Structure formats: structure tokens, C-alpha cells
Amino acid sequence: MRRSHCSYEQHAEQERCVNERPQQPSSSRCRLERSHWKHLTFTPTLPPAPTLTLVLSRSTVFTLCFPVVFFVGLLPQVNTFLMYLFEQLDIHVFGGNASTSLLSALYSVLRSGVTVALLYGLCYGALKETWEPQHIPVLFSVFCGLLVAVSYHLSRQSSDPSVLISLVQSKILPNLKDKNPEDPLSEVQDPLPEKLKASLNERLQSDLIVCVVIAVLYFAIHVSTVFIALQPFLSYVLYGLLGAVGLLTHYLLPQARKQLPWYCFSHPLLKTKEYYQFEVRGAAHVMWFEKLQVWLLFLEKNVLYPLVILNELSGSAQELASPRKLDTEVGALMITVAGLKLLRSSYSSPTYQYVTVLFTVLFFTFDYRHLSETLLLDLFLMSVVFSKLWELFYKLRFVYTYIAPWQITWGSAFHAFAQPFAVPHSAMLFVQALVSAVFSTPLNPFLGSAIFITSYVRPVKFWERDYNTKRVDHSNTRLASQLDRNPGSDDNNLNSIFYEHLTRSLQHSLSGDLLLGRWGNYTTGDCFILASDYLNALVHIIETGNGLVTFQLRGLEFRGTYCQQREVEAITEGVEEDEACCCCEPGHMPHLLSFNAAFGQRWLAWEVLVTKYVLEGYSITDNSAASMLQVFDLRRILTTYYVKGIIYYVLASPRLEDWLANESVREGLRGCGERNYVDLDPTFNPNIDEDYDHRLAGISRDSFCVVYLAWIQYCNSRRAKPLDSEKDSSLVLLCFGLCVLGRRALGTAAHHMSSNLESFLYGLHALFKGDFRISSVRDEWIFADMELLRKVVVPGIRMSLKLHQDHFTSPDEYEEPAVLFQAITSHQQNLVIAHEGDPAWRSAVLSNSPSLLALRHVLDEGTNEYKIIMLNRRFLSFRVIKVNKECVRGLWAGQQQELVFLRNRNPERGSIQNAKQALRNMINSSCDQPIGYPIYVSPLTTSYCNSHPQLGHVLGGPISGGNIRNFIVNTWHRLRKGCGAGCNSGGNIEDSEAGGLSCASGNGTGVSDSQQSSMSQGGGSGPAPPLAYQPHSLGTSQSSQSVQSGLVRQSPARASVASQSSSYRYSSSRHSSLRTSATGLEPCRRSSTSQLSLRTLPTSLQLRLGPGPDPAGPSASLSSHSIPPCKRHTLVGLLGSDGLGSAVGDPLSQHPHPHQHNPTLSSVRREDISYRVQIMDVNQVLENINLSKRKELQWPDETMRLRAGRTCWRDWSPLEGMEGHVIHRWVPCSREPAGRSHIDKTILLVQVEDKLVPIIETGVIELGAEV
């Protein structure tokens, strides 16, 4: 704050004396300037000489102790120290973020320095101008507007420039990297780099527009002198709003959403929709309090903090630039640096900024006003102090939790000795905690005991080198090792892909979920644990920006050690049922925790934030292959599907005709074409081969055709150009040769011991991974074209494994060739079957394939097991546990010191034993190898909020040129529709969609007189009877039904749909929702929701929407009315030109008997109407009802069955609020099998866009008939 009045008079008097004596000596001027600087409270003063001597002596002793210090590991490496130094400078001076490498730290500091240099010129020029009491120079307002805009832009950029560099290279040199067509991995591409470049490109385009708007807006606000005219009331209002919004956003809402709010309540006060769901079926729903938190955070970051900081800039700039303070040069630098730091930090990490602002204002306004050096510098200094105080708080909390006597766990004898030994040294412990907080160094327990020492400085990233897991697969191992030793066959290497997919899912949604408050409060360096049934991963938040977050995921073992399992149980078990209080169990009040539970939760280094965090991942199902192939009958079924799979793929190949015409192939198969040819290879077994000829002791062509000729002919009939498939044809000969070759290869891989289960599984796995060894001379013809192996035999053995699994659910399902053919086609489209060592497997997982299948051979610690792994992509539920970040850093530093410097390699050392209060084993297991043993460590990954779809619906998408253009075009189209509806007589939006033609009474026909209408019914169509034109009267509207047209937005999916069954109808142009009501006929009036009488509809629609089939009833008279001329343009938008032909015709050519109608049309039932519905409950969706093993329902068409379910939707899921057309319905106890439901509820088949969704009728709401 400002000096007292007396001190101001003294300064003024001294300045007057200086002005009166212009020839003052230089020495007296220096003394006067030094007296000015003495008034600065923050001005550093040199310590006395004895103090400097003491510091010098202590530094000498410390230098002499360097060998011991290096030996214990208390000094960092040079690159680590430089990265730490640049990172701390960028964070505490320029308001930057954490760094990901030494290069990024240097880049961040240079970027901030260039920004300060550019802004310094504007600030210096503004301070040189004349400042009037009620006026701020315009140049300073320009500086403030640019300062806010630049701070906003810098806060939205990552410290890692690699993505920006790759984006620039792709724009300047798009064809820099040419693909090598001979590279086998050229088709396997990682989608993440392109996704990151697209997100960054989108953010840069948005910043280009938003920064200009921000600069102009805050320039206009600042130049209006509102920060001067409204003082001091404006400051009080801003501080009050900032405190209220900050308290609600960062304290009350996060606490109410925690699993145990304030460690008092037993459940969240604000629950998500998934909280009570046992199994999550879809993406997380956006709740009202999540939307509130997003908007409050937006208000706080983009409005309140900039206004508060601009308010302090306006009030402090003139005083800081005065000769009494820092002069113009230094004052301009401090104003620029302080403003940039405060604005960037409030944009990037606003979690605890409100506490800093409120404390600074109260402390320097009411308590120690004489220490204030303007609130701008006070805020700048206190922001650094508070960051260190938060570090000290977390360190002390970790120490208290770790050494609490009632929960200490001694992992070794040294721990028992160190526990009482550390008590007398508690004062030294607190001094170390203070020093480590000042320098941001970890405070680690020595050898895992209660003795704590300060480690060397580290950046937020912590680890020196960029370690990440390198998965072992066929892309990075030699072919000889793949065939002989099968590298990477341990469970940990194979399971690491699931953590890699989890990393990609977090990259897509983490930033948006953090903004929605689903992980509670977060800051730079925070650590979280994601726990599910089999996945346990530690997520380290490294960099937090405005709409971005950089993190690293460390996946733990699926089946960890005993200590890990105990800690997993601790974080997954609930404490709601605990009723203990000290030594008794009196119970607890409803919805509250017991005394023991509340006390115990406060003495943990972690807390459960969320129990139902929804994230997309893979559910893993593994079955023992030995149990599925134990008996000969099951192996025979597998071999049969293997042969049928080969036949399918050879007939489905587009190169079949080339193979049949290949002379080398024909020459190799010539021996098999002899009439009495029999393959007597000993690998064929009568117990396994279904076409084995017992009389000939082998497989002949005749025995092969007896079993498989029908399947060959059916597959041939499904070709676009069927070939000759008779018994003696070359096609059957090729199939016979390939099937014999495939089974011989299986026997060779099994060492000709197919009767032995272990040998059979070994051979099956060898063929599954593509290890085909042609050992017979009779099979060498296959080398004429190796595509026969790659595209026919290998897919055949892989598909047989999936068909064999389906056999257990429905044994007789695939006896029909059509069902088997359709199943293979469906699996080929929707299922990825590959070996886990194949790079295509990793590519399929990272590309979010809906289903995957693999045969796994596990060789680990003496186990030799074969498993069938099935993956299905779905939404998984995780528990989110927040761990004290100083606990994680301390335990990591302790492990690094113990293993690297002290060389303690004992696998059962005490420092990794379980400690539930600190999760010691899980944290130490997540260290980089070889210190820890995680099965996966991800690279540093940046998540942008742009990729979160739900956040875009709350805040809106990014602002770019293309989005603005689309918004303007859509708004113009809506205006045209609205104006067209308003200009039409009694029209609506559908009128304007048809061209906006206004209808006048007596003119305008709309269509030609000869136009006819037809209606699809059971695949046929017939002409509708003409109608007599009679003017409708308003007096006969008691039994008539009015049809109200809904306002349905036009979409391409609704524009062209073909009729495929008698159970659904489609319009030939647009689809519009018609809602029936019980009201009478209303006169035409100008309204956007005007109603049309049923009399004005064509006969076919009258019969479909009428109350009953009786033509003699009241509704029969409706057919005597036609559409008046003024409504013809209205029905153009409803029915299209074809539908209008049935509704409007030449009155002179109408049939003279209006009461006679087509009896075929009168049989149309209410169930046959295509009407629109809206999905209200996604839990009623039957996403697996279309599986081929289910025969309860009769589908109208096989193509529809394949499209209606998760196997076809892939990454698409139906959501609440989606609308669609009902194209089929199954009713319980229906007389017709095609419309009979197999359960006691009506099932609807709804077309949403281009997807078919089977759903129970109670899960939708009817919007009206579809015309």
C-alpha cells in the first residue's frame, strides 16, 4: 500500500531540494538515490561481514564433503539441475508450466523472455507518457489488452515444441517422408501423432481469433477508465466475487462430489448417474453440477482474474514507475513480468489462486499495510510463497502419515530400530522439510524407515531419462527368435498393450474430465491411481495448461505380489459399513461415517475421489485352450471349421481365377486330380479328420467331396461370378489341395502327434502366428504364390478358433451353410483375429477395434499354458484415488537412492513391503525399470480438451474460421426457413423446406394432373385410388384426427432410404414427424406448428393413421376429401413429389365413388406405420440381440440382423435424446412369427442415422407417425 502522508511530504521536500540545486555534486545525488531505495521494503541488503565469513567457511566444508555427498546421492546430474533451474525460473517468474525435457525447459524460458521483451517496450512507452489523475494513457491500455491476450495464448501452449515443429514441417514439407511399399509395417500407422497435430492446429486457429477478441475487449474495458472512476468499490466487488466463485468452484463442489465428503459423509452429496449402476453401459452423463463447475471455471479464468489483475496494474503502475520506487525502466520490467506471471498462472492453474489473492489483500490491507509494495508486487511475491507453503503442507502431511505410531508397518529389523531413533531428531526433520519445500526437493524415507533425508533437486517430471516401455513383438525381434524361442510370451509383455490403450483413452478424455471436475482438484505434479478389476495404473500429472494436460501412465502387474494385493484391497474396500468407535461398535448416524472410519481416513496419504469413473477400454476374457480341446470330438470340430475356413477364403478371394489359371499350381495339383488318388500321410487321424476314409486309410477326393462339396458350392454361389463347382472341376481340386496342405502343416507343427493335446496345441499356436513349415514334396506347389498361405490358410486357421468358440454357445447353429457363411463374413468385418506378437494386433487395439481374438502361449516361471484371449471394447468403471504427490516423490527418491547409490538389490527389502497408509508397494513398483517393475510406462502424453465431445456440448466447440462459416450458413438457412414459414398462409418450416412457395387460394397446382401414387407393401406396390375433391367443412370434425407436423432437422441419413420389408415405410424425399391428437380440425393459420386435418392426406395415409379398418365408420368419410390447392405446397415438404401425387390430383379425373377403396390398402395396420421415437433410457438397448447364436427372434432380413448391434456399431453408441424411425417391432404372443417377441416386452427396431438399434418399447417415447 502507499506510504503515510508524512513520508510523502518528506519525499516531496527532498525532490524540491534536488530541483532547486541543479549543480549538485554526483556524490550527494548518489546518497539521495540510496535514501530513496531505503524506503523499499523488498530491497535486498547485504549481510554483515561475520555472516559472510560464516557462510564462506560452511561452503568450504560442504565442498570438501563432495565425495560423500555424491556417494549418498544428494547432488543431481548437470542436465537434471539445468532442467530444474529453467523450470523453476519459468514457473515462478514467468508463470509457465512444468517442462518435459531440458530442451522444452530452455524453449519455455526463451519463449517467455521474448514475450517479456516485446511487451516491455509498450509498457515503457506508456509509463513515459503523462498520467492524469482521471485518465490512463491509451498506450498503457493497449499494453494491458495485449498482455491478457498473450498470456491466454501462452497458457494454451505446451512446453514441448516437438508437436509444433512436426506441424510446421507437415505444412511446409508435406511429402518429406515417403512410404516404402516393401516395408511390412508401412500399413501399420500410429494415429496419435496426426491426432496431436490436428488438435494443435485447431487450437492455433482458435487462438488467432480469440486473442484478437480478448485484446480488443480488454483494451476497451481498460481505456474506459472504469478502473479509476469506480474505485475503491470496484476492487471490493471483484475481490468478493473472486472469493465466492473460487470457494464454490474449488472447495465446495469438489468436496461435495468426493466419495467421502469432508471425511464425514459416507457417500457423495452430488452423485453421478452411474453411481448406483453395477455395470456401466455407456459414456458418463454430464450432470448439472459438472456444467456449473465448467461455467464457473470459465468465468473465473477468463473474466474475474483478468479484471482483478488489470485493476492492480492500473492502480500500481504509476507508483512503481515513480522515482520513489523503481524508476521507469525497472518499474516497466516488474510490471510486465508480474502481470504476465499472474495472468498465465491464473489461466493455467487457477485451483488455489483465489486463496493467494484473498490472503494477500487481507494481509497487506489490514494486518501489515506498512510492508506493502503495491498489491501487484505483493501478489507476485505471495504467489511464490504460497506455492512453497503448499509444498511444505504436503510434505508434513506425508511425514505425519508415514510415521504415525498406530499404523507403522516395519518391513525389516532396521525399521524397528529407526522408529524410536527418529523421535529425538524431530526438530531436524522439520528443518529438512522446510528446506526441501524451499528448493522443491523430495523428502524421502531412508531405506523406507522413519528417518527422512532431503534428496537432490528434481523437476516435476522427476525421472532423468525418458524411459518408456518397448513392447516386444515381431516388429523388433529377429525371425529366428520368433520361430524358436517365442520372445515376449510372458503375461506382462502381452498385457502391456491394455495400458497403452488406456493411455490413448486418457489422451482423448483426460483434459476434458479434469475440467468437468471428475478427478477433483488438480495441480502440477499430482498423482492419481486408476483401479479396476484387473488394471491398476498410476497417472502422474506433469504439465497443466489452459485446456491441456501432459501426463504419464505407469501400469502395474495384473497379478501382483502379495503386498500389492493388500494395498489394492485397501483402496477398493469401502468403509461405509464400519460401525466402530474406539473399542466398541455403537454404529453411526445415517449417511455418516463412524468415528473410527472418519479418524482412519484422515491418517492416509491417499483418498478415494470417485468410484465410478467411466473410461473406454477393453474387457478381457481368457479361456483355457486345453479345456476347450481336451477331447477328440472338440478337435474334430476345430479341424472341420479349419477346412471350411480355407474353402471360404479361397472362394472369397478376388485372385481365385488367377490361381486356377496358374500353370505351376495346376501342375502341382495334377496328381491330386487322379481318380483313385488317396493321401496316406500319417498326420491324418480318423479321430480328428471328419472326411477320413477308413477303407483307404487316408483322405481321398471322394471322401472330401462327401463332406465339403455342399459348402464349396454354396460359397461359389455367393460369388459375383460363380465358377464351375462340380466334383471334377478345377475349383474343387484347388480346395482339396489347400485343405490337405493346411492339415498337413498342422500335423507337421504338432510333430505328427495330433492325438496328444500338448502337441496339438503347440501346432495350433504355431499356425496361428503364421509359422507354416512345408515339409512335404507334394505341397511345394504352394510356393507358386505365397498369397495362398497369407490370404487363405492363415485366416482359415484363425477363423476356425472363433467358430469353435461359437460352437459352445450354439452347437448346431453352423450346420446350415447360409448361417456359417454369414457368421464368417460378420466376423471378418467386425473381429480382428491376430497373434499378439503381430504389429497388426497393436494397431488394431490402438485403433479402437470393437473385438479382437488371439491365442496366447504363456511361458513364464515354469508355466506352459495356452489361452484364448477375447477383447471387447466397452466402457469400463474405475476408482480414482488421489495420492499425496510428495509421498510419491519421496518414495521414488528413496528407491532410487537405495538401489542406485546404496546398491541394495534384495528383492524382499523392507522399503517395498506393503504400507496401506502410504501405498508404499504400489508407488515403488511404478518406478522406472530396473528400480521398479511396471509392465508399462507410457511416454509423456498431452491431452487437449478439444477432443472431449461432452465438453464441447457444454462450452461449445473451438472458434475457427470454418466453424464460424458453418455457424453463419446454418443461421442463414434457419432464418430462411423461419421467414418462409412466416410468409406462407398457415405454413410452417416444412413449407419453406419445399422451396418457400406461398400458397394462394385458387392458383398453383404444385404437380401435374397425371401424377400417380404408390405405396410399398410387402415388396409390391399398387396404385392408390383417386379421390373426389370436396371442400372440407369445419363442422364435421368430431371424429377426425389432426396431424401435427414436428420440426425435424433435415439430415443426410434421412434423405435416401430404401424400403426393405413390409414392416417399415420410407418417404422418397424427406421424413417429417406427424403427431396425432384428439382435437378436431382447426382452420389454417399462420403458425410454425400449424395443424393439418387428416382429410387432407392421401387415402393410404388415412387408412394407416385412421382409428379403425371399418370403412363405414366415421373415419370412412375422410377419404371423400382431397387437399385444397392452398395446401399443395405444404405437402411437398411432407411427402415429396411422389407422395403428393397420391394426395393431389386433377379433380376432373377423380373416381366418382369416393367411398370405394383398395382392399389391400385397408389391411394396413397400425403396427405397420413407420413412426418416430426418441430414446429415453439407453439401458433398455439390446445391443447383443443380433448375435448369430440367438434364434429367438425372426428378423425381416439377414442384413438388418447384422447391422443391429454392437458388432456393427463399433465405436458408436446410442445416447439419450437420439431420434429415429421404427422400422420393425416384435410384440409378445404375436400370431405371426416374424413379429413375435421372445420376451414379455415389445421390442422396437429403430433406425438412428445409418445404425439400427433394437430397444425395448419402454425405453423410448413416441414422437408421432412418420409420413
GROMACS .gro file of C-alpha atoms in nm, residues 817-941:
model
  125
  817PRO     CA    1  -2.425  -7.317  -4.494
  818ALA     CA    2  -2.602  -6.981  -4.506
  819VAL     CA    3  -2.564  -6.923  -4.133
  820LEU     CA    4  -2.200  -7.027  -4.136
  821PHE     CA    5  -2.124  -6.809  -4.438
  822GLN     CA    6  -2.290  -6.509  -4.279
  823ALA     CA    7  -2.107  -6.568  -3.949
  824ILE     CA    8  -1.766  -6.578  -4.117
  825THR     CA    9  -1.848  -6.264  -4.315
  826SER     CA   10  -1.960  -6.087  -3.999
  827HIS     CA   11  -1.652  -6.192  -3.803
  828GLN     CA   12  -1.427  -6.086  -4.085
  829GLN     CA   13  -1.575  -5.736  -4.079
  830ASN     CA   14  -1.613  -5.681  -3.706
  831LEU     CA   15  -1.347  -5.901  -3.546
  832VAL     CA   16  -0.969  -5.879  -3.559
  833ILE     CA   17  -0.805  -6.218  -3.519
  834ALA     CA   18  -0.428  -6.198  -3.497
  835HIS     CA   19  -0.132  -6.314  -3.298
  836GLU     CA   20  -0.040  -6.082  -3.013
  837GLY     CA   21   0.312  -6.052  -3.145
  838ASP     CA   22   0.186  -5.929  -3.480
  839PRO     CA   23   0.214  -5.548  -3.521
  840ALA     CA   24  -0.137  -5.560  -3.665
  841TRP     CA   25  -0.262  -5.661  -3.319
  842ARG     CA   26  -0.123  -5.348  -3.156
  843SER     CA   27  -0.251  -5.135  -3.443
  844ALA     CA   28  -0.599  -5.283  -3.406
  845VAL     CA   29  -0.606  -5.220  -3.031
  846LEU     CA   30  -0.487  -4.862  -3.066
  847SER     CA   31  -0.738  -4.806  -3.348
  848ASN     CA   32  -1.026  -4.900  -3.116
  849SER     CA   33  -1.135  -5.214  -3.298
  850PRO     CA   34  -1.459  -5.340  -3.141
  851SER     CA   35  -1.349  -5.701  -3.087
  852LEU     CA   36  -1.024  -5.894  -3.101
  853LEU     CA   37  -0.929  -6.258  -3.061
  854ALA     CA   38  -0.589  -6.420  -3.005
  855LEU     CA   39  -0.433  -6.748  -2.898
  856ARG     CA   40  -0.178  -6.682  -2.626
  857HIS     CA   41   0.106  -6.914  -2.526
  858VAL     CA   42   0.235  -6.818  -2.182
  859LEU     CA   43   0.586  -6.925  -2.085
  860ASP     CA   44   0.660  -6.761  -1.754
  861GLU     CA   45   0.822  -6.901  -1.439
  862GLY     CA   46   0.772  -7.263  -1.534
  863THR     CA   47   0.414  -7.222  -1.661
  864ASN     CA   48   0.330  -7.354  -2.006
  865GLU     CA   49  -0.027  -7.258  -2.079
  866TYR     CA   50  -0.239  -7.179  -2.385
  867LYS     CA   51  -0.520  -6.924  -2.352
  868ILE     CA   52  -0.782  -6.792  -2.589
  869ILE     CA   53  -0.796  -6.415  -2.533
  870MET     CA   54  -1.113  -6.229  -2.631
  871LEU     CA   55  -1.129  -5.850  -2.616
  872ASN     CA   56  -1.448  -5.646  -2.641
  873ARG     CA   57  -1.438  -5.271  -2.640
  874ARG     CA   58  -1.674  -5.122  -2.388
  875PHE     CA   59  -1.693  -4.862  -2.117
  876LEU     CA   60  -1.510  -4.960  -1.800
  877SER     CA   61  -1.555  -4.833  -1.447
  878PHE     CA   62  -1.251  -4.717  -1.249
  879ARG     CA   63  -1.189  -4.595  -0.898
  880VAL     CA   64  -0.988  -4.272  -0.892
  881ILE     CA   65  -0.755  -4.241  -0.593
  882LYS     CA   66  -0.555  -3.925  -0.536
  883VAL     CA   67  -0.216  -3.980  -0.373
  884ASN     CA   68  -0.014  -3.717  -0.189
  885LYS     CA   69   0.234  -3.606  -0.455
  886GLU     CA   70   0.510  -3.550  -0.200
  887CYS     CA   71   0.458  -3.907  -0.082
  888VAL     CA   72   0.512  -4.033  -0.436
  889ARG     CA   73   0.819  -3.816  -0.496
  890GLY     CA   74   0.968  -3.913  -0.161
  891LEU     CA   75   0.923  -4.285  -0.209
  892TRP     CA   76   1.056  -4.267  -0.566
  893ALA     CA   77   1.363  -4.078  -0.448
  894GLY     CA   78   1.417  -4.328  -0.167
  895GLN     CA   79   1.409  -4.623  -0.406
  896GLN     CA   80   1.646  -4.452  -0.646
  897GLN     CA   81   1.891  -4.378  -0.369
  898GLU     CA   82   1.870  -4.727  -0.221
  899LEU     CA   83   1.917  -4.921  -0.544
  900VAL     CA   84   2.143  -4.692  -0.748
  901PHE     CA   85   2.369  -4.545  -0.480
  902LEU     CA   86   2.346  -4.788  -0.188
  903ARG     CA   87   2.329  -5.098  -0.413
  904ASN     CA   88   2.062  -5.280  -0.217
  905ARG     CA   89   1.932  -5.538  -0.465
  906ASN     CA   90   1.740  -5.751  -0.215
  907PRO     CA   91   1.405  -5.835  -0.383
  908GLU     CA   92   1.241  -5.856  -0.041
  909ARG     CA   93   1.390  -5.537   0.101
  910GLY     CA   94   1.191  -5.359   0.367
  911SER     CA   95   1.132  -5.043   0.165
  912ILE     CA   96   0.895  -5.218  -0.077
  913GLN     CA   97   0.683  -5.402   0.179
  914ASN     CA   98   0.319  -5.302   0.192
  915ALA     CA   99   0.218  -4.994   0.390
  916LYS     CA  100  -0.151  -4.927   0.338
  917GLN     CA  101  -0.139  -4.575   0.473
  918ALA     CA  102   0.106  -4.466   0.202
  919LEU     CA  103   0.057  -4.735  -0.070
  920ARG     CA  104   0.433  -4.789  -0.050
  921ASN     CA  105   0.447  -5.106  -0.257
  922MET     CA  106   0.232  -4.977  -0.544
  923ILE     CA  107   0.425  -4.650  -0.564
  924ASN     CA  108   0.765  -4.817  -0.550
  925SER     CA  109   0.655  -5.074  -0.808
  926SER     CA  110   0.575  -4.793  -1.051
  927CYS     CA  111   0.935  -4.665  -1.064
  928ASP     CA  112   1.125  -4.687  -1.387
  929GLN     CA  113   1.285  -5.022  -1.454
  930PRO     CA  114   1.506  -5.167  -1.315
  931ILE     CA  115   1.428  -4.978  -0.994
  932GLY     CA  116   1.061  -5.072  -1.013
  933TYR     CA  117   0.880  -5.332  -1.217
  934PRO     CA  118   0.589  -5.174  -1.404
  935ILE     CA  119   0.471  -5.366  -1.707
  936TYR     CA  120   0.411  -5.044  -1.899
  937VAL     CA  121   0.539  -4.687  -1.877
  938SER     CA  122   0.389  -4.452  -2.130
  939PRO     CA  123   0.572  -4.166  -2.298
  940LEU     CA  124   0.477  -3.817  -2.190
  941THR     CA  125   0.135  -3.770  -2.348
   0.00000   0.00000   0.00000
